[in-house]
């Protein structure tokens, strides 16, 4: 059997929603996958991923082992790999979601979406990137006594998202090590209240509410030091109409939200390419800015034997 799999990049946290909220963005990795007699072969795969420990293959093996199934031989060919590695845009989550969905298709398991969610979350360890990678859209996830659970939400169409991606990596493990085990009660309240505002603002299309919501005290204060240009990029985005700028996932990519782009904002966005050069003159790292619509499809696996 052969398949075509497409999986979106994701941005987790979105300010106050640490380890629980995420959104899928239209930045894609796409692969052709065929069955082999045995083992694994890779074609065109990002060298950072191309070995027997490839996270997509490991995720396929995880599902096979969970169901006591034999390991199928896999030929994995990258068609497109747009999601940068170790930048806070969910490259690992994408590999995990693609792997779990492929195992589901390869073995004809027809697993319900809640089971897929639990498999991807167990592999990743937290659900905030894997959930939107799997389902698309805006997701709020938690771990309950019965396993992981996700509520899917649709962000209002008035919002536009931009990512500023620097030319350096921050491994998630390193960025998580910086976080304190305990937090002051006022910081917990700060985030709790803003998480409610974030979801209300994003789904109701309320930029004023969102402006107040895009503030975090659980991870950004500790991680900013890994991103020396944080304030410069945030100011640059604010001057061009951004409602707010936050660290995307564990960073170092920054996520900015824009709303109701009027003529003036549209003109400013058109000028972003030229202005990017100005920003880069001021910054320590080199930044690339991309405007990305929300992806509403999540991971799709198509059987190409029928084409
Ligand atoms: N919520 C996670 C974090 C996302 O901020 O560490 C990165 O995996």
PDB file of N, CA, C and O in Angstrom, residues 7 21 49 51 130 176 277 303:
ATOM      1  N   UNK A   7       0.865  17.206   6.925  1.00  0.00           N
ATOM      2  CA  UNK A   7       0.662  17.584   8.325  1.00  0.00           C
ATOM      3  C   UNK A   7       1.077  19.046   8.516  1.00  0.00           C
ATOM      4  O   UNK A   7       2.090  19.486   7.970  1.00  0.00           O
ATOM      5  N   UNK A  21      -3.087  25.099  25.105  1.00  0.00           N
ATOM      6  CA  UNK A  21      -3.740  25.659  23.916  1.00  0.00           C
ATOM      7  C   UNK A  21      -2.775  25.625  22.729  1.00  0.00           C
ATOM      8  O   UNK A  21      -1.570  25.822  22.886  1.00  0.00           O
ATOM      9  N   UNK A  49      16.614  14.475  10.623  1.00  0.00           N
ATOM     10  CA  UNK A  49      15.632  13.437  10.951  1.00  0.00           C
ATOM     11  C   UNK A  49      15.987  12.065  10.376  1.00  0.00           C
ATOM     12  O   UNK A  49      15.423  11.062  10.780  1.00  0.00           O
ATOM     13  N   UNK A  51      17.363   9.035  10.086  1.00  0.00           N
ATOM     14  CA  UNK A  51      18.037   7.853  10.610  1.00  0.00           C
ATOM     15  C   UNK A  51      16.963   6.897  11.120  1.00  0.00           C
ATOM     16  O   UNK A  51      15.780   7.192  11.060  1.00  0.00           O
ATOM     17  N   UNK A 130       0.497  18.494  19.483  1.00  0.00           N
ATOM     18  CA  UNK A 130       0.029  17.324  18.718  1.00  0.00           C
ATOM     19  C   UNK A 130      -1.467  17.407  18.410  1.00  0.00           C
ATOM     20  O   UNK A 130      -1.912  16.927  17.368  1.00  0.00           O
ATOM     21  N   UNK A 176      12.427  24.053  28.451  1.00  0.00           N
ATOM     22  CA  UNK A 176      11.584  23.594  29.574  1.00  0.00           C
ATOM     23  C   UNK A 176      12.380  23.528  30.877  1.00  0.00           C
ATOM     24  O   UNK A 176      11.813  23.714  31.955  1.00  0.00           O
ATOM     25  N   UNK A 277      14.132  43.622   6.083  1.00  0.00           N
ATOM     26  CA  UNK A 277      15.558  43.962   5.972  1.00  0.00           C
ATOM     27  C   UNK A 277      15.919  44.997   7.036  1.00  0.00           C
ATOM     28  O   UNK A 277      16.988  44.923   7.663  1.00  0.00           O
ATOM     29  N   UNK A 303      -4.804   7.324   0.614  1.00  0.00           N
ATOM     30  CA  UNK A 303      -4.292   6.095   0.008  1.00  0.00           C
ATOM     31  C   UNK A 303      -4.109   6.363  -1.486  1.00  0.00           C
ATOM     32  O   UNK A 303      -5.067   6.667  -2.200  1.00  0.00           O
TER      33      UNK A 303
END
